[in-house]
Amino acid sequence: MTRDASRFQQHGPAAPDAHAVTGVVIQGTGGIWDIRTDNGAVLSASMRGRLKNEAIAGLKLAVGDRVTCAWDHRDPGSWTIADIHERRSKLARRAPGGARGERVVVANLDQVLVVFAAARPEPHPRMLDRFLVIAEANGLAARIVVNKCDLVDPTAARGLFAEHVAAGYPVHYTSVITGEGLDDLRHELQGRSSALSGPSGVGKSSLMNHLFPGLDLRTAAISDSVNKGRHTTVGAVLHPLPGGGFLADTPGLREVGLWGIDAGDIAHCFPEFVPHLGHCRFQDCIHTVEPGCAIRDALAAGTVTQGRYESYVKLREELESVDDN
């Protein structure tokens, strides 16, 4: 998003003699952050030395953070970020490229909408489970959006995600071609701070453009050779919504590493497991081979699906291998 791309932002400099203003970070590039102030104006600001040092130490500013900005009297016409407010929530994943540490995608969210396509690219339910576990681990409510439903038979689209409905997740079936599901999804976004996450090419930017005309987000076609989307969003961008709330467009993620989750706690990130936890024969049951395991009993009874259980085992093994390194 360019700095004047959204008609939902009220641009204009804050008063030069203002001592300080508060607002939310909506995007950042090259150390310059765009801040939407509480009065609706958008200003650009850099970080003060103390905050820069904290960023070097790992306490990095993120889109969605609430900040206090001060007028820089040493450089008339400029603003600096003087303070970062405490976060109430965050969407975080492991830093990509094999690096250790956390990457905060968006801060101060109410919910995450995990967007997958019904086709082109073909959906991978086990990858969807990875996104959902990250949302659960961050304490964020999650909704599933199945986009491009015009490309498949409606029964087939619902069958692909039946196990997630059974797990308790709200699922929205949408199409920007037919308009299916857009009104209901728009209603769930109003007045909330939400992020759209998911792999590349599933139509997140197109979906946002149709939900809120005027955003004019850049989109790209699917490559027929690899059936994957090309990245059209470089970093997370927070868009103010008409009527209240924010919606963050996040980059398409092809590498989604778990972060901040202990292997022993991952069962709590599967909502359908939770009613059975604490009912195993052994208190330290890890729900893989132990006799008298309530989760495996639920699997045999069909209240936990095989696919979701396989995701649990795979993600637990992944976390155990990270802990051993």
PDB file of C-alpha atoms in Angstrom:
ATOM      1  CA  MET A   1       0.000   0.000   0.000  1.00  0.00           C
ATOM      2  CA  THR A   2       1.317   3.394  -0.912  1.00  0.00           C
ATOM      3  CA  ARG A   3       1.013   6.094   1.675  1.00  0.00           C
ATOM      4  CA  ASP A   4      -1.994   7.610  -0.043  1.00  0.00           C
ATOM      5  CA  ALA A   5      -3.603   4.448  -1.407  1.00  0.00           C
ATOM      6  CA  SER A   6      -6.507   3.967   0.963  1.00  0.00           C
ATOM      7  CA  ARG A   7      -9.434   6.325   0.937  1.00  0.00           C
ATOM      8  CA  PHE A   8     -10.234   5.119   4.453  1.00  0.00           C
ATOM      9  CA  GLN A   9      -7.203   6.979   5.855  1.00  0.00           C
ATOM     10  CA  GLN A  10      -7.530  10.653   6.680  1.00  0.00           C
ATOM     11  CA  HIS A  11      -4.204  12.130   5.788  1.00  0.00           C
ATOM     12  CA  GLY A  12      -2.789  15.378   7.035  1.00  0.00           C
ATOM     13  CA  PRO A  13      -0.021  16.452   9.388  1.00  0.00           C
ATOM     14  CA  ALA A  14      -0.691  16.722  13.087  1.00  0.00           C
ATOM     15  CA  ALA A  15      -0.252  20.145  14.630  1.00  0.00           C
ATOM     16  CA  PRO A  16       3.470  21.056  14.825  1.00  0.00           C
ATOM     17  CA  ASP A  17       3.111  22.377  18.361  1.00  0.00           C
ATOM     18  CA  ALA A  18       1.537  19.166  19.667  1.00  0.00           C
ATOM     19  CA  HIS A  19       3.645  17.735  22.460  1.00  0.00           C
ATOM     20  CA  ALA A  20       2.783  14.107  21.724  1.00  0.00           C
ATOM     21  CA  VAL A  21       0.188  12.021  19.905  1.00  0.00           C
ATOM     22  CA  THR A  22      -0.781   8.370  20.154  1.00  0.00           C
ATOM     23  CA  GLY A  23      -1.708   6.016  17.366  1.00  0.00           C
ATOM     24  CA  VAL A  24      -1.211   2.630  15.762  1.00  0.00           C
ATOM     25  CA  VAL A  25       1.556   1.516  13.382  1.00  0.00           C
ATOM     26  CA  ILE A  26       0.006   0.700  10.009  1.00  0.00           C
ATOM     27  CA  GLN A  27       3.179  -0.073   8.031  1.00  0.00           C
ATOM     28  CA  GLY A  28       6.931   0.391   8.016  1.00  0.00           C
ATOM     29  CA  THR A  29       9.712   0.598   5.443  1.00  0.00           C
ATOM     30  CA  GLY A  30      13.405   1.246   5.928  1.00  0.00           C
ATOM     31  CA  GLY A  31      13.110   2.424   9.531  1.00  0.00           C
ATOM     32  CA  ILE A  32      10.275   4.854   8.768  1.00  0.00           C
ATOM     33  CA  TRP A  33       6.893   3.934  10.211  1.00  0.00           C
ATOM     34  CA  ASP A  34       3.481   5.224   9.214  1.00  0.00           C
ATOM     35  CA  ILE A  35       1.314   5.937  12.256  1.00  0.00           C
ATOM     36  CA  ARG A  36      -2.440   6.423  12.143  1.00  0.00           C
ATOM     37  CA  THR A  37      -3.129   8.752  15.036  1.00  0.00           C
ATOM     38  CA  ASP A  38      -6.210   8.559  17.216  1.00  0.00           C
ATOM     39  CA  ASN A  39      -7.665  11.596  15.432  1.00  0.00           C
ATOM     40  CA  GLY A  40      -7.425   9.850  12.037  1.00  0.00           C
ATOM     41  CA  ALA A  41      -4.346  11.602  10.631  1.00  0.00           C
ATOM     42  CA  VAL A  42      -1.374   9.635   9.284  1.00  0.00           C
ATOM     43  CA  LEU A  43       2.188  10.715  10.058  1.00  0.00           C
ATOM     44  CA  SER A  44       5.604   9.214   9.416  1.00  0.00           C
ATOM     45  CA  ALA A  45       8.037   8.716  12.277  1.00  0.00           C
ATOM     46  CA  SER A  46      11.380   7.134  13.068  1.00  0.00           C
ATOM     47  CA  MET A  47      12.419   5.569  16.369  1.00  0.00           C
ATOM     48  CA  ARG A  48      14.406   7.321  19.058  1.00  0.00           C
ATOM     49  CA  GLY A  49      17.815   6.030  20.085  1.00  0.00           C
ATOM     50  CA  ARG A  50      16.595   4.137  23.154  1.00  0.00           C
ATOM     51  CA  LEU A  51      13.990   2.274  21.175  1.00  0.00           C
ATOM     52  CA  LYS A  52      16.510   1.552  18.421  1.00  0.00           C
ATOM     53  CA  ASN A  53      18.772  -0.059  20.992  1.00  0.00           C
ATOM     54  CA  GLU A  54      15.875  -2.135  22.305  1.00  0.00           C
ATOM     55  CA  ALA A  55      15.099  -3.204  18.739  1.00  0.00           C
ATOM     56  CA  ILE A  56      18.675  -4.383  18.313  1.00  0.00           C
ATOM     57  CA  ALA A  57      18.228  -6.379  21.520  1.00  0.00           C
ATOM     58  CA  GLY A  58      15.199  -8.108  20.012  1.00  0.00           C
ATOM     59  CA  LEU A  59      12.298  -5.912  21.197  1.00  0.00           C
ATOM     60  CA  LYS A  60      11.195  -4.899  17.721  1.00  0.00           C
ATOM     61  CA  LEU A  61       8.351  -2.643  16.677  1.00  0.00           C
ATOM     62  CA  ALA A  62       5.612  -4.338  14.666  1.00  0.00           C
ATOM     63  CA  VAL A  63       2.623  -3.339  12.589  1.00  0.00           C
ATOM     64  CA  GLY A  64      -0.358  -3.044  14.924  1.00  0.00           C
ATOM     65  CA  ASP A  65       1.667  -1.729  17.875  1.00  0.00           C
ATOM     66  CA  ARG A  66       0.248   1.305  19.644  1.00  0.00           C
ATOM     67  CA  VAL A  67       2.848   4.027  20.052  1.00  0.00           C
ATOM     68  CA  THR A  68       3.337   7.557  21.356  1.00  0.00           C
ATOM     69  CA  CYS A  69       4.985   9.951  18.929  1.00  0.00           C
ATOM     70  CA  ALA A  70       6.696  13.204  19.877  1.00  0.00           C
ATOM     71  CA  TRP A  71       7.446  16.243  17.746  1.00  0.00           C
ATOM     72  CA  ASP A  72      11.188  16.319  17.036  1.00  0.00           C
ATOM     73  CA  HIS A  73      12.275  19.886  17.900  1.00  0.00           C
ATOM     74  CA  ARG A  74      15.785  19.143  16.630  1.00  0.00           C
ATOM     75  CA  ASP A  75      14.398  18.433  13.168  1.00  0.00           C
ATOM     76  CA  PRO A  76      11.374  20.654  12.510  1.00  0.00           C
ATOM     77  CA  GLY A  77       8.702  18.846  10.545  1.00  0.00           C
ATOM     78  CA  SER A  78       9.668  15.404  11.836  1.00  0.00           C
ATOM     79  CA  TRP A  79       8.183  12.996  14.367  1.00  0.00           C
ATOM     80  CA  THR A  80       9.856  10.336  16.439  1.00  0.00           C
ATOM     81  CA  ILE A  81       8.391   7.281  18.161  1.00  0.00           C
ATOM     82  CA  ALA A  82       8.924   7.970  21.842  1.00  0.00           C
ATOM     83  CA  ASP A  83       7.232   4.933  23.387  1.00  0.00           C
ATOM     84  CA  ILE A  84       5.777   1.553  22.415  1.00  0.00           C
ATOM     85  CA  HIS A  85       2.713   0.588  24.430  1.00  0.00           C
ATOM     86  CA  GLU A  86       2.294  -2.843  25.970  1.00  0.00           C
ATOM     87  CA  ARG A  87       0.842  -5.393  23.565  1.00  0.00           C
ATOM     88  CA  ARG A  88      -2.414  -7.137  24.405  1.00  0.00           C
ATOM     89  CA  SER A  89      -1.841  -9.845  21.785  1.00  0.00           C
ATOM     90  CA  LYS A  90       0.342 -10.758  18.832  1.00  0.00           C
ATOM     91  CA  LEU A  91       0.515 -13.058  15.844  1.00  0.00           C
ATOM     92  CA  ALA A  92       4.052 -14.449  15.863  1.00  0.00           C
ATOM     93  CA  ARG A  93       5.932 -17.214  14.091  1.00  0.00           C
ATOM     94  CA  ARG A  94       9.482 -18.494  14.001  1.00  0.00           C
ATOM     95  CA  ALA A  95      11.864 -16.226  12.097  1.00  0.00           C
ATOM     96  CA  PRO A  96      12.175 -17.591   8.541  1.00  0.00           C
ATOM     97  CA  GLY A  97      15.268 -18.953   6.840  1.00  0.00           C
ATOM     98  CA  GLY A  98      16.407 -21.148   9.702  1.00  0.00           C
ATOM     99  CA  ALA A  99      17.034 -18.187  12.005  1.00  0.00           C
ATOM    100  CA  ARG A 100      16.241 -18.532  15.686  1.00  0.00           C
ATOM    101  CA  GLY A 101      13.860 -16.166  17.354  1.00  0.00           C
ATOM    102  CA  GLU A 102      10.418 -14.737  16.920  1.00  0.00           C
ATOM    103  CA  ARG A 103       8.932 -12.763  14.056  1.00  0.00           C
ATOM    104  CA  VAL A 104       5.902 -10.727  15.127  1.00  0.00           C
ATOM    105  CA  VAL A 105       3.673 -10.485  12.062  1.00  0.00           C
ATOM    106  CA  VAL A 106       0.982  -8.206  13.555  1.00  0.00           C
ATOM    107  CA  ALA A 107       0.384  -6.961  17.110  1.00  0.00           C
ATOM    108  CA  ASN A 108      -2.825  -6.273  19.055  1.00  0.00           C
ATOM    109  CA  LEU A 109      -5.200  -8.498  17.126  1.00  0.00           C
ATOM    110  CA  ASP A 110      -8.641  -9.768  18.078  1.00  0.00           C
ATOM    111  CA  GLN A 111      -8.745 -12.576  15.544  1.00  0.00           C
ATOM    112  CA  VAL A 112      -6.935 -14.274  12.676  1.00  0.00           C
ATOM    113  CA  LEU A 113      -8.633 -15.251   9.437  1.00  0.00           C
ATOM    114  CA  VAL A 114      -6.715 -18.111   7.840  1.00  0.00           C
ATOM    115  CA  VAL A 115      -7.423 -17.992   4.111  1.00  0.00           C
ATOM    116  CA  PHE A 116      -7.034 -21.044   1.883  1.00  0.00           C
ATOM    117  CA  ALA A 117      -8.309 -21.551  -1.652  1.00  0.00           C
ATOM    118  CA  ALA A 118     -10.749 -24.268  -2.629  1.00  0.00           C
ATOM    119  CA  ALA A 119      -8.570 -24.691  -5.736  1.00  0.00           C
ATOM    120  CA  ARG A 120      -5.675 -23.019  -7.564  1.00  0.00           C
ATOM    121  CA  PRO A 121      -3.670 -23.556  -5.444  1.00  0.00           C
ATOM    122  CA  GLU A 122      -4.999 -26.836  -4.109  1.00  0.00           C
ATOM    123  CA  PRO A 123      -5.624 -26.684  -0.354  1.00  0.00           C
ATOM    124  CA  HIS A 124      -3.450 -28.654   2.040  1.00  0.00           C
ATOM    125  CA  PRO A 125      -5.369 -29.330   5.252  1.00  0.00           C
ATOM    126  CA  ARG A 126      -2.217 -30.193   7.196  1.00  0.00           C
ATOM    127  CA  MET A 127      -0.713 -26.802   6.298  1.00  0.00           C
ATOM    128  CA  LEU A 128      -3.948 -25.202   7.462  1.00  0.00           C
ATOM    129  CA  ASP A 129      -3.507 -26.991  10.796  1.00  0.00           C
ATOM    130  CA  ARG A 130      -0.099 -25.350  11.157  1.00  0.00           C
ATOM    131  CA  PHE A 131      -1.621 -21.868  10.754  1.00  0.00           C
ATOM    132  CA  LEU A 132      -4.379 -22.713  13.224  1.00  0.00           C
ATOM    133  CA  VAL A 133      -1.912 -23.982  15.829  1.00  0.00           C
ATOM    134  CA  ILE A 134       0.034 -20.716  15.564  1.00  0.00           C
ATOM    135  CA  ALA A 135      -3.171 -18.748  16.171  1.00  0.00           C
ATOM    136  CA  GLU A 136      -4.099 -20.963  19.137  1.00  0.00           C
ATOM    137  CA  ALA A 137      -0.601 -20.691  20.617  1.00  0.00           C
ATOM    138  CA  ASN A 138      -0.872 -16.904  20.427  1.00  0.00           C
ATOM    139  CA  GLY A 139      -4.252 -16.993  22.186  1.00  0.00           C
ATOM    140  CA  LEU A 140      -6.073 -15.629  19.135  1.00  0.00           C
ATOM    141  CA  ALA A 141      -9.503 -16.625  17.900  1.00  0.00           C
ATOM    142  CA  ALA A 142      -9.265 -18.157  14.430  1.00  0.00           C
ATOM    143  CA  ARG A 143     -11.668 -18.295  11.515  1.00  0.00           C
ATOM    144  CA  ILE A 144     -11.122 -20.251   8.321  1.00  0.00           C
ATOM    145  CA  VAL A 145     -11.918 -18.620   4.988  1.00  0.00           C
ATOM    146  CA  VAL A 146     -12.226 -20.962   2.016  1.00  0.00           C
ATOM    147  CA  ASN A 147     -11.868 -18.655  -0.977  1.00  0.00           C
ATOM    148  CA  LYS A 148     -12.357 -19.240  -4.727  1.00  0.00           C
ATOM    149  CA  CYS A 149     -15.382 -21.457  -4.082  1.00  0.00           C
ATOM    150  CA  ASP A 150     -16.616 -20.715  -7.605  1.00  0.00           C
ATOM    151  CA  LEU A 151     -13.894 -23.049  -8.914  1.00  0.00           C
ATOM    152  CA  VAL A 152     -15.240 -26.224  -7.308  1.00  0.00           C
ATOM    153  CA  ASP A 153     -18.494 -28.010  -6.556  1.00  0.00           C
ATOM    154  CA  PRO A 154     -19.971 -26.608  -3.311  1.00  0.00           C
ATOM    155  CA  THR A 155     -20.250 -30.052  -1.746  1.00  0.00           C
ATOM    156  CA  ALA A 156     -16.617 -30.760  -2.537  1.00  0.00           C
ATOM    157  CA  ALA A 157     -15.487 -27.466  -0.995  1.00  0.00           C
ATOM    158  CA  ARG A 158     -17.320 -28.199   2.241  1.00  0.00           C
ATOM    159  CA  GLY A 159     -16.036 -31.759   2.321  1.00  0.00           C
ATOM    160  CA  LEU A 160     -12.431 -30.559   2.201  1.00  0.00           C
ATOM    161  CA  PHE A 161     -12.827 -28.678   5.477  1.00  0.00           C
ATOM    162  CA  ALA A 162     -15.405 -30.817   7.292  1.00  0.00           C
ATOM    163  CA  GLU A 163     -12.848 -31.943   9.870  1.00  0.00           C
ATOM    164  CA  HIS A 164     -12.144 -28.330  10.829  1.00  0.00           C
ATOM    165  CA  VAL A 165     -15.851 -27.616  11.241  1.00  0.00           C
ATOM    166  CA  ALA A 166     -16.018 -30.682  13.474  1.00  0.00           C
ATOM    167  CA  ALA A 167     -13.070 -29.304  15.474  1.00  0.00           C
ATOM    168  CA  GLY A 168     -15.154 -26.202  16.234  1.00  0.00           C
ATOM    169  CA  TYR A 169     -13.728 -23.617  13.833  1.00  0.00           C
ATOM    170  CA  PRO A 170     -16.080 -21.193  12.067  1.00  0.00           C
ATOM    171  CA  VAL A 171     -15.605 -21.639   8.319  1.00  0.00           C
ATOM    172  CA  HIS A 172     -16.571 -19.037   5.707  1.00  0.00           C
ATOM    173  CA  TYR A 173     -16.945 -20.093   2.059  1.00  0.00           C
ATOM    174  CA  THR A 174     -16.297 -17.137  -0.242  1.00  0.00           C
ATOM    175  CA  SER A 175     -15.939 -16.124  -3.867  1.00  0.00           C
ATOM    176  CA  VAL A 176     -15.108 -12.696  -5.221  1.00  0.00           C
ATOM    177  CA  ILE A 177     -16.605 -13.807  -8.558  1.00  0.00           C
ATOM    178  CA  THR A 178     -20.069 -14.702  -7.265  1.00  0.00           C
ATOM    179  CA  GLY A 179     -20.019 -12.674  -4.039  1.00  0.00           C
ATOM    180  CA  GLU A 180     -20.690 -15.781  -1.954  1.00  0.00           C
ATOM    181  CA  GLY A 181     -20.062 -15.305   1.750  1.00  0.00           C
ATOM    182  CA  LEU A 182     -18.735 -11.746   1.521  1.00  0.00           C
ATOM    183  CA  ASP A 183     -21.513 -10.049   3.504  1.00  0.00           C
ATOM    184  CA  ASP A 184     -21.232 -12.478   6.415  1.00  0.00           C
ATOM    185  CA  LEU A 185     -17.450 -12.175   6.483  1.00  0.00           C
ATOM    186  CA  ARG A 186     -17.602  -8.368   6.344  1.00  0.00           C
ATOM    187  CA  HIS A 187     -19.911  -8.433   9.372  1.00  0.00           C
ATOM    188  CA  GLU A 188     -17.367 -10.480  11.356  1.00  0.00           C
ATOM    189  CA  LEU A 189     -14.632  -7.929  10.616  1.00  0.00           C
ATOM    190  CA  GLN A 190     -16.455  -4.775  11.668  1.00  0.00           C
ATOM    191  CA  GLY A 191     -15.173  -3.181  14.863  1.00  0.00           C
ATOM    192  CA  ARG A 192     -12.399  -5.754  15.313  1.00  0.00           C
ATOM    193  CA  SER A 193      -8.688  -5.862  14.649  1.00  0.00           C
ATOM    194  CA  SER A 194      -8.157  -8.786  12.312  1.00  0.00           C
ATOM    195  CA  ALA A 195      -5.396 -10.264  10.187  1.00  0.00           C
ATOM    196  CA  LEU A 196      -5.690 -12.264   6.987  1.00  0.00           C
ATOM    197  CA  SER A 197      -3.058 -14.973   6.913  1.00  0.00           C
ATOM    198  CA  GLY A 198      -2.425 -17.947   4.678  1.00  0.00           C
ATOM    199  CA  PRO A 199      -0.225 -19.158   1.832  1.00  0.00           C
ATOM    200  CA  SER A 200       0.485 -17.236  -1.349  1.00  0.00           C
ATOM    201  CA  GLY A 201      -2.014 -17.197  -4.164  1.00  0.00           C
ATOM    202  CA  VAL A 202      -5.190 -17.904  -2.196  1.00  0.00           C
ATOM    203  CA  GLY A 203      -6.652 -14.485  -3.016  1.00  0.00           C
ATOM    204  CA  LYS A 204      -6.236 -12.547   0.237  1.00  0.00           C
ATOM    205  CA  SER A 205      -5.703  -9.198  -1.481  1.00  0.00           C
ATOM    206  CA  SER A 206      -8.549  -9.761  -3.956  1.00  0.00           C
ATOM    207  CA  LEU A 207     -10.787 -10.719  -1.057  1.00  0.00           C
ATOM    208  CA  MET A 208      -9.934  -7.518   0.804  1.00  0.00           C
ATOM    209  CA  ASN A 209     -10.550  -5.434  -2.318  1.00  0.00           C
ATOM    210  CA  HIS A 210     -14.053  -6.884  -2.678  1.00  0.00           C
ATOM    211  CA  LEU A 211     -14.873  -6.707   1.017  1.00  0.00           C
ATOM    212  CA  PHE A 212     -13.848  -3.050   1.207  1.00  0.00           C
ATOM    213  CA  PRO A 213     -13.762  -1.369  -2.230  1.00  0.00           C
ATOM    214  CA  GLY A 214     -11.222   1.435  -2.311  1.00  0.00           C
ATOM    215  CA  LEU A 215      -8.267  -0.438  -0.848  1.00  0.00           C
ATOM    216  CA  ASP A 216      -6.926  -1.187  -4.370  1.00  0.00           C
ATOM    217  CA  LEU A 217      -4.450  -3.784  -3.172  1.00  0.00           C
ATOM    218  CA  ARG A 218      -2.102  -5.258  -5.744  1.00  0.00           C
ATOM    219  CA  THR A 219      -2.891  -8.806  -6.868  1.00  0.00           C
ATOM    220  CA  ALA A 220      -1.087 -11.355  -9.014  1.00  0.00           C
ATOM    221  CA  ALA A 221      -2.116 -14.341 -11.077  1.00  0.00           C
ATOM    222  CA  ILE A 222      -1.379 -17.953 -10.191  1.00  0.00           C
ATOM    223  CA  SER A 223       1.556 -19.536 -11.996  1.00  0.00           C
ATOM    224  CA  ASP A 224       0.295 -22.542 -13.976  1.00  0.00           C
ATOM    225  CA  SER A 225       3.751 -24.139 -13.894  1.00  0.00           C
ATOM    226  CA  VAL A 226       3.940 -24.394 -10.112  1.00  0.00           C
ATOM    227  CA  ASN A 227       0.298 -23.784  -9.071  1.00  0.00           C
ATOM    228  CA  LYS A 228       1.509 -21.274  -6.501  1.00  0.00           C
ATOM    229  CA  GLY A 229       0.843 -17.610  -6.096  1.00  0.00           C
ATOM    230  CA  ARG A 230       3.439 -14.900  -6.382  1.00  0.00           C
ATOM    231  CA  HIS A 231       3.948 -12.676  -3.385  1.00  0.00           C
ATOM    232  CA  THR A 232       2.111  -9.366  -3.733  1.00  0.00           C
ATOM    233  CA  THR A 233       2.420  -8.163  -0.130  1.00  0.00           C
ATOM    234  CA  VAL A 234       5.969  -7.575   1.135  1.00  0.00           C
ATOM    235  CA  GLY A 235       5.196  -6.783   4.755  1.00  0.00           C
ATOM    236  CA  ALA A 236       2.094  -6.631   6.896  1.00  0.00           C
ATOM    237  CA  VAL A 237      -0.058  -3.553   6.279  1.00  0.00           C
ATOM    238  CA  LEU A 238      -2.864  -2.473   8.608  1.00  0.00           C
ATOM    239  CA  HIS A 239      -5.916  -0.926   6.955  1.00  0.00           C
ATOM    240  CA  PRO A 240      -8.476   1.114   8.935  1.00  0.00           C
ATOM    241  CA  LEU A 241     -11.997  -0.053   8.091  1.00  0.00           C
ATOM    242  CA  PRO A 242     -15.029   2.140   7.499  1.00  0.00           C
ATOM    243  CA  GLY A 243     -17.205   1.897  10.572  1.00  0.00           C
ATOM    244  CA  GLY A 244     -14.341   0.923  12.867  1.00  0.00           C
ATOM    245  CA  GLY A 245     -11.764  -1.804  13.189  1.00  0.00           C
ATOM    246  CA  PHE A 246      -8.589  -2.701  11.317  1.00  0.00           C
ATOM    247  CA  LEU A 247      -7.713  -5.394   8.816  1.00  0.00           C
ATOM    248  CA  ALA A 248      -4.109  -6.480   8.266  1.00  0.00           C
ATOM    249  CA  ASP A 249      -2.965  -7.860   4.949  1.00  0.00           C
ATOM    250  CA  THR A 250       0.001 -10.163   5.611  1.00  0.00           C
ATOM    251  CA  PRO A 251       2.551 -11.623   3.195  1.00  0.00           C
ATOM    252  CA  GLY A 252       1.809 -15.041   1.755  1.00  0.00           C
ATOM    253  CA  LEU A 253       3.799 -17.497   3.841  1.00  0.00           C
ATOM    254  CA  ARG A 254       5.496 -20.528   2.304  1.00  0.00           C
ATOM    255  CA  GLU A 255       7.525 -21.215   5.445  1.00  0.00           C
ATOM    256  CA  VAL A 256       5.521 -21.243   8.658  1.00  0.00           C
ATOM    257  CA  GLY A 257       7.663 -22.105  11.660  1.00  0.00           C
ATOM    258  CA  LEU A 258       6.179 -22.613  15.112  1.00  0.00           C
ATOM    259  CA  TRP A 259       7.483 -20.357  17.836  1.00  0.00           C
ATOM    260  CA  GLY A 260       6.822 -19.980  21.543  1.00  0.00           C
ATOM    261  CA  ILE A 261       5.096 -23.369  21.800  1.00  0.00           C
ATOM    262  CA  ASP A 262       6.350 -26.085  24.119  1.00  0.00           C
ATOM    263  CA  ALA A 263       6.007 -29.618  22.767  1.00  0.00           C
ATOM    264  CA  GLY A 264       4.206 -30.568  25.956  1.00  0.00           C
ATOM    265  CA  ASP A 265       1.564 -27.884  25.397  1.00  0.00           C
ATOM    266  CA  ILE A 266       0.753 -28.381  21.740  1.00  0.00           C
ATOM    267  CA  ALA A 267      -2.206 -30.683  22.460  1.00  0.00           C
ATOM    268  CA  HIS A 268      -3.943 -27.622  23.931  1.00  0.00           C
ATOM    269  CA  CYS A 269      -3.683 -25.998  20.479  1.00  0.00           C
ATOM    270  CA  PHE A 270      -6.140 -28.546  19.056  1.00  0.00           C
ATOM    271  CA  PRO A 271      -9.573 -27.500  20.399  1.00  0.00           C
ATOM    272  CA  GLU A 272     -11.141 -30.916  19.884  1.00  0.00           C
ATOM    273  CA  PHE A 273      -8.397 -32.480  22.066  1.00  0.00           C
ATOM    274  CA  VAL A 274      -9.080 -30.218  25.042  1.00  0.00           C
ATOM    275  CA  PRO A 275     -12.153 -32.027  26.476  1.00  0.00           C
ATOM    276  CA  HIS A 276     -10.102 -35.241  26.632  1.00  0.00           C
ATOM    277  CA  LEU A 277      -6.941 -33.838  28.206  1.00  0.00           C
ATOM    278  CA  GLY A 278      -6.422 -34.935  31.792  1.00  0.00           C
ATOM    279  CA  HIS A 279      -8.327 -38.181  31.257  1.00  0.00           C
ATOM    280  CA  CYS A 280      -5.413 -40.338  30.096  1.00  0.00           C
ATOM    281  CA  ARG A 281      -4.169 -43.222  32.243  1.00  0.00           C
ATOM    282  CA  PHE A 282      -0.755 -41.585  32.567  1.00  0.00           C
ATOM    283  CA  GLN A 283      -0.389 -37.973  33.641  1.00  0.00           C
ATOM    284  CA  ASP A 284       2.596 -37.438  31.298  1.00  0.00           C
ATOM    285  CA  CYS A 285       0.870 -39.028  28.296  1.00  0.00           C
ATOM    286  CA  ILE A 286       2.022 -37.551  25.002  1.00  0.00           C
ATOM    287  CA  HIS A 287      -0.854 -39.200  23.089  1.00  0.00           C
ATOM    288  CA  THR A 288       1.193 -41.285  20.661  1.00  0.00           C
ATOM    289  CA  VAL A 289       1.807 -44.845  21.930  1.00  0.00           C
ATOM    290  CA  GLU A 290       0.677 -44.943  25.563  1.00  0.00           C
ATOM    291  CA  PRO A 291      -2.111 -47.325  26.611  1.00  0.00           C
ATOM    292  CA  GLY A 292      -5.202 -45.744  28.094  1.00  0.00           C
ATOM    293  CA  CYS A 293      -4.769 -42.508  26.112  1.00  0.00           C
ATOM    294  CA  ALA A 294      -7.997 -40.508  25.988  1.00  0.00           C
ATOM    295  CA  ILE A 295      -6.958 -38.736  22.765  1.00  0.00           C
ATOM    296  CA  ARG A 296      -6.322 -42.021  20.972  1.00  0.00           C
ATOM    297  CA  ASP A 297      -9.610 -43.359  22.324  1.00  0.00           C
ATOM    298  CA  ALA A 298     -11.317 -40.276  20.860  1.00  0.00           C
ATOM    299  CA  LEU A 299      -9.530 -40.975  17.569  1.00  0.00           C
ATOM    300  CA  ALA A 300     -10.870 -44.526  17.550  1.00  0.00           C
ATOM    301  CA  ALA A 301     -14.362 -43.214  18.355  1.00  0.00           C
ATOM    302  CA  GLY A 302     -14.210 -40.655  15.534  1.00  0.00           C
ATOM    303  CA  THR A 303     -14.465 -37.534  17.706  1.00  0.00           C
ATOM    304  CA  VAL A 304     -10.872 -36.711  16.701  1.00  0.00           C
ATOM    305  CA  THR A 305     -10.133 -37.119  12.987  1.00  0.00           C
ATOM    306  CA  GLN A 306      -7.163 -39.023  11.615  1.00  0.00           C
ATOM    307  CA  GLY A 307      -5.887 -36.026   9.667  1.00  0.00           C
ATOM    308  CA  ARG A 308      -5.934 -33.676  12.624  1.00  0.00           C
ATOM    309  CA  TYR A 309      -4.283 -36.309  14.810  1.00  0.00           C
ATOM    310  CA  GLU A 310      -1.522 -36.755  12.204  1.00  0.00           C
ATOM    311  CA  SER A 311      -0.953 -32.986  12.260  1.00  0.00           C
ATOM    312  CA  TYR A 312      -0.593 -33.121  16.041  1.00  0.00           C
ATOM    313  CA  VAL A 313       1.984 -35.915  15.865  1.00  0.00           C
ATOM    314  CA  LYS A 314       3.988 -34.196  13.117  1.00  0.00           C
ATOM    315  CA  LEU A 315       4.023 -30.788  14.793  1.00  0.00           C
ATOM    316  CA  ARG A 316       4.907 -32.284  18.172  1.00  0.00           C
ATOM    317  CA  GLU A 317       7.841 -34.146  16.603  1.00  0.00           C
ATOM    318  CA  GLU A 318       8.950 -30.897  14.943  1.00  0.00           C
ATOM    319  CA  LEU A 319       8.918 -29.047  18.265  1.00  0.00           C
ATOM    320  CA  GLU A 320      10.782 -31.877  19.995  1.00  0.00           C
ATOM    321  CA  SER A 321      13.513 -31.764  17.350  1.00  0.00           C
ATOM    322  CA  VAL A 322      13.850 -27.993  17.809  1.00  0.00           C
ATOM    323  CA  ASP A 323      14.103 -28.403  21.589  1.00  0.00           C
ATOM    324  CA  ASP A 324      16.885 -30.977  21.132  1.00  0.00           C
ATOM    325  CA  ASN A 325      18.995 -28.577  19.065  1.00  0.00           C
TER     326      ASN A 325
END
